[in-house]
Amino acid sequence: GENVEQHPSTLSVQEGDSAVIKCTYSDSASNYFPWYKQELGKRPQLIIDIRSNVGEKKDQRIAVTLNKTAKHFSLHITETQPEDSAVYFCAASRGNTPLVFGKGTRLSVIA
Amino acid sequence: DAMVIQNPRYQVTQFGKPVTLSCSQTLNHNVMYWYQQKSSQAPKLLFHYYDKDFNNEADTPDNFQSRRPNTSFCFLDIRSPGLGDAAMYLCATSNGQGGPYEQYFGPGTRLTVT
């Protein structure tokens, strides 16, 4: 089955700097790669997703890149703000199979 | 607004006393999921329904059962809760037709076992 590895597990950045979180997946048939943000005590919220027919997607300060050959995808947050502090999860799935989550990255943005 | 609703938001039960958590959705999605999430960990899939078809994860304990009486509702039954079952339980839905599609999470039920 699918296995998703996520790095780093914790990340601290200064406000205004960029943050990058990386994930690798094992199933070459996976075709959907969402990123979720989870604040303390709240539900995971989808912040951006990408499908395997696209190499990059951007939404304001957030971007995701996908390298199908290397089987990895990354989340990029630019101009970080304190409210970006949260746990971020990557995930992967193919077709209608359930998402397989990475273990999460705790991002701290230091003002 | 279309959404995923979970009740109750907080549940306290005693060790060994059965408890039921509920989830409802107004999205008319045909796939519903139950996840267990412990502190600082990723959500762990317990089972999911694709329409009425029940899919149990191999490592989900027998202590956990589920019912989906109709498209809108899904229940998680914990028959004999142990201290290790204290966690946040998240329900999620997705549109499984021709997927993959986004999963929408409910707000979760935080279960405490005393």
Coordinates of C-alpha atoms in Angstrom, one line a residue:
Chain A
G1 CA 0.0 0.0 0.0
E2 CA 0.8 3.7 -0.1
N3 CA 3.4 5.1 2.3
V4 CA 3.9 8.9 2.8
E5 CA 6.9 10.3 4.5
Q6 CA 7.0 13.9 5.6
H7 CA 9.9 16.1 6.6
P8 CA 10.7 18.0 8.7
S9 CA 8.7 17.1 11.8
T10 CA 9.2 20.5 13.2
L11 CA 10.1 23.8 11.5
S12 CA 10.7 27.2 13.0
V13 CA 10.9 30.3 10.8
Q14 CA 11.1 34.0 11.3
E15 CA 8.1 36.0 10.3
G16 CA 8.4 37.0 6.7
D17 CA 10.6 34.1 5.7
S18 CA 9.6 31.2 3.6
A19 CA 8.8 27.7 4.8
V20 CA 9.1 24.5 2.8
I21 CA 7.7 21.1 3.8
K22 CA 8.5 18.0 1.8
C23 CA 6.7 14.7 1.3
T24 CA 7.5 11.5 -0.6
Y25 CA 5.1 8.8 -1.6
S26 CA 5.6 5.2 -2.6
D27 CA 2.7 4.3 -4.9
S28 CA 3.4 5.6 -8.4
A29 CA -0.4 5.3 -9.2
S30 CA -1.2 8.0 -6.6
N31 CA -2.8 10.9 -8.4
Y32 CA -4.1 13.3 -5.7
F33 CA -2.0 15.2 -3.2
P34 CA -3.7 17.5 -0.7
W35 CA -2.2 19.6 2.1
Y36 CA -4.1 20.1 5.3
K37 CA -3.5 22.7 8.0
Q38 CA -4.6 21.9 11.5
E39 CA -4.7 24.4 14.3
L40 CA -4.7 23.3 17.9
G41 CA -8.0 21.6 18.8
K42 CA -9.5 22.2 15.4
R43 CA -10.3 20.1 12.3
P44 CA -7.8 19.6 9.5
Q45 CA -8.5 22.2 6.8
L46 CA -7.6 21.7 3.2
I47 CA -5.3 24.6 2.1
I48 CA -4.2 23.4 -1.3
D49 CA -4.2 20.3 -3.4
I50 CA -2.6 19.1 -6.7
R51 CA -3.4 16.4 -9.1
S52 CA -0.9 14.3 -11.0
N53 CA -1.5 16.0 -14.3
V54 CA -0.2 19.3 -12.9
G55 CA 3.4 20.1 -11.8
E56 CA 2.7 23.2 -9.7
K57 CA -0.2 25.1 -8.2
K58 CA -0.2 28.4 -6.4
D59 CA -2.8 30.2 -4.3
Q60 CA -1.6 33.6 -3.0
R61 CA 1.3 32.8 -0.5
I62 CA 0.9 29.0 -0.7
A63 CA 2.2 26.8 -3.5
V64 CA 2.6 23.1 -4.1
T65 CA 5.0 21.4 -6.5
L66 CA 4.8 17.8 -7.6
N67 CA 7.6 15.7 -9.1
K68 CA 6.0 12.5 -10.3
T69 CA 9.3 11.0 -11.5
A70 CA 10.9 11.4 -8.1
K71 CA 7.5 10.8 -6.3
H72 CA 7.7 13.8 -4.1
F73 CA 5.7 16.9 -3.5
S74 CA 6.3 20.0 -1.5
L75 CA 4.4 22.8 0.2
H76 CA 5.9 26.3 0.0
I77 CA 4.6 29.2 2.2
T78 CA 6.1 32.6 1.4
E79 CA 6.0 35.7 3.6
T80 CA 5.1 33.6 6.6
Q81 CA 2.9 35.2 9.3
P82 CA 2.2 34.1 12.9
E83 CA -1.2 32.8 11.9
D84 CA 0.5 30.3 9.7
S85 CA 1.7 28.5 12.9
A86 CA 0.0 25.1 12.9
V87 CA 0.5 21.4 12.1
Y88 CA 0.6 20.7 8.4
F89 CA -0.2 17.3 6.9
C90 CA 0.5 16.1 3.4
A91 CA -1.5 13.1 2.0
A92 CA -1.7 11.0 -1.1
S93 CA -4.4 8.9 -2.7
R94 CA -5.3 7.3 -6.0
G95 CA -8.7 7.0 -7.6
N96 CA -11.2 6.5 -4.8
T97 CA -8.9 5.1 -2.2
P98 CA -8.7 6.9 1.2
L99 CA -6.0 9.4 1.8
V100 CA -2.8 8.2 3.4
F101 CA -1.4 11.0 5.6
G102 CA 2.2 12.0 6.4
K103 CA 3.0 12.3 10.1
G104 CA 2.8 16.1 10.1
T105 CA 5.0 19.1 10.4
R106 CA 4.7 21.5 13.3
L107 CA 5.4 25.0 11.9
S108 CA 6.2 27.8 14.2
V109 CA 6.4 31.3 12.9
I110 CA 8.3 33.6 15.2
A111 CA 7.3 37.2 15.3
Chain B
D1 CA -24.3 25.9 4.3
A2 CA -23.4 22.4 3.3
M3 CA -21.2 20.8 6.0
V4 CA -20.2 17.9 8.1
I5 CA -21.6 17.9 11.7
Q6 CA -20.4 15.9 14.6
N7 CA -22.2 15.4 17.9
P8 CA -21.3 15.7 20.6
R9 CA -18.2 17.8 20.4
Y10 CA -17.0 16.6 23.7
Q11 CA -17.9 13.2 25.2
V12 CA -16.8 11.8 28.6
T13 CA -17.4 8.1 29.2
Q14 CA -16.3 5.6 31.8
F15 CA -13.9 2.8 31.2
G16 CA -15.8 -0.1 29.6
K17 CA -19.1 1.9 29.1
P18 CA -20.3 1.8 25.5
V19 CA -20.4 5.1 23.7
T20 CA -21.7 6.3 20.3
L21 CA -20.4 9.2 18.3
S22 CA -22.5 10.6 15.4
C23 CA -21.8 12.3 12.2
S24 CA -24.1 13.8 9.7
Q25 CA -23.5 15.6 6.4
T26 CA -25.5 17.8 4.1
L27 CA -23.0 17.5 1.2
N28 CA -24.7 14.4 -0.2
H29 CA -21.3 12.7 -0.5
N30 CA -21.3 9.0 -0.9
V31 CA -18.1 8.3 1.0
M32 CA -17.8 8.7 4.7
Y33 CA -14.8 8.1 6.9
W34 CA -14.0 7.8 10.6
Y35 CA -10.5 8.8 11.8
Q36 CA -8.9 8.6 15.2
Q37 CA -6.4 11.3 16.0
K38 CA -4.3 11.4 19.1
S39 CA -2.2 14.4 20.2
S40 CA 0.5 15.5 17.7
Q41 CA -0.2 12.5 15.4
A42 CA -1.7 12.2 12.0
P43 CA -5.4 11.1 11.6
K44 CA -5.6 7.4 11.6
L45 CA -8.3 5.9 9.4
L46 CA -10.5 3.4 11.2
F47 CA -13.0 2.6 8.5
H48 CA -14.9 4.1 5.6
Y49 CA -18.1 3.6 3.7
Y50 CA -18.3 3.8 0.0
D51 CA -22.1 4.1 -0.4
K52 CA -23.2 1.2 1.8
D53 CA -20.1 -0.8 1.3
F54 CA -18.2 -0.9 4.6
N55 CA -14.4 -1.0 4.5
N56 CA -12.5 -1.8 7.7
E57 CA -8.8 -1.0 8.1
A58 CA -6.9 -4.1 9.0
D59 CA -5.6 -2.7 12.3
T60 CA -8.8 -1.3 13.6
P61 CA -9.7 -3.0 16.9
D62 CA -12.8 -5.1 17.1
N63 CA -13.9 -2.7 19.8
F64 CA -14.8 -0.2 17.2
Q65 CA -17.9 -0.6 15.1
S66 CA -19.8 1.6 12.7
R67 CA -23.2 2.0 11.2
R68 CA -24.4 4.0 8.2
P69 CA -28.2 3.9 8.1
N70 CA -28.5 6.3 5.2
T71 CA -26.4 8.7 3.1
S72 CA -26.5 11.5 5.6
F73 CA -25.6 9.8 8.8
C74 CA -22.8 7.6 10.1
F75 CA -22.1 6.4 13.7
L76 CA -19.1 5.2 15.5
D77 CA -19.7 2.8 18.3
I78 CA -17.0 2.0 20.9
R79 CA -18.2 -1.1 22.7
S80 CA -15.9 -1.1 25.7
P81 CA -13.7 2.0 25.7
G82 CA -10.3 1.7 27.3
L83 CA -8.0 4.6 28.4
G84 CA -6.1 4.2 25.2
D85 CA -9.2 5.1 23.2
A86 CA -9.2 8.7 24.5
A87 CA -8.7 10.8 21.4
M88 CA -10.2 13.1 18.9
Y89 CA -12.5 11.3 16.5
L90 CA -12.9 12.9 13.1
C91 CA -15.6 12.2 10.5
A92 CA -15.0 13.1 6.9
T93 CA -16.8 12.9 3.6
S94 CA -15.9 13.0 0.0
N95 CA -17.5 12.6 -3.4
G96 CA -16.3 9.3 -4.6
Q97 CA -17.8 9.5 -8.1
G98 CA -14.9 9.6 -10.5
G99 CA -12.5 10.8 -7.8
P100 CA -10.3 11.6 -6.2
Y101 CA -11.9 14.6 -4.6
E102 CA -11.4 16.7 -1.5
Q103 CA -12.2 15.3 1.9
Y104 CA -14.2 17.5 4.1
F105 CA -13.7 17.0 7.8
G106 CA -16.2 17.6 10.6
P107 CA -15.1 19.5 13.8
G108 CA -14.4 16.3 15.6
T109 CA -15.6 14.7 18.9
R110 CA -13.0 14.7 21.7
L111 CA -13.5 11.6 23.8
T112 CA -12.3 11.4 27.3
V113 CA -12.3 8.0 29.1
T114 CA -12.3 8.1 32.9

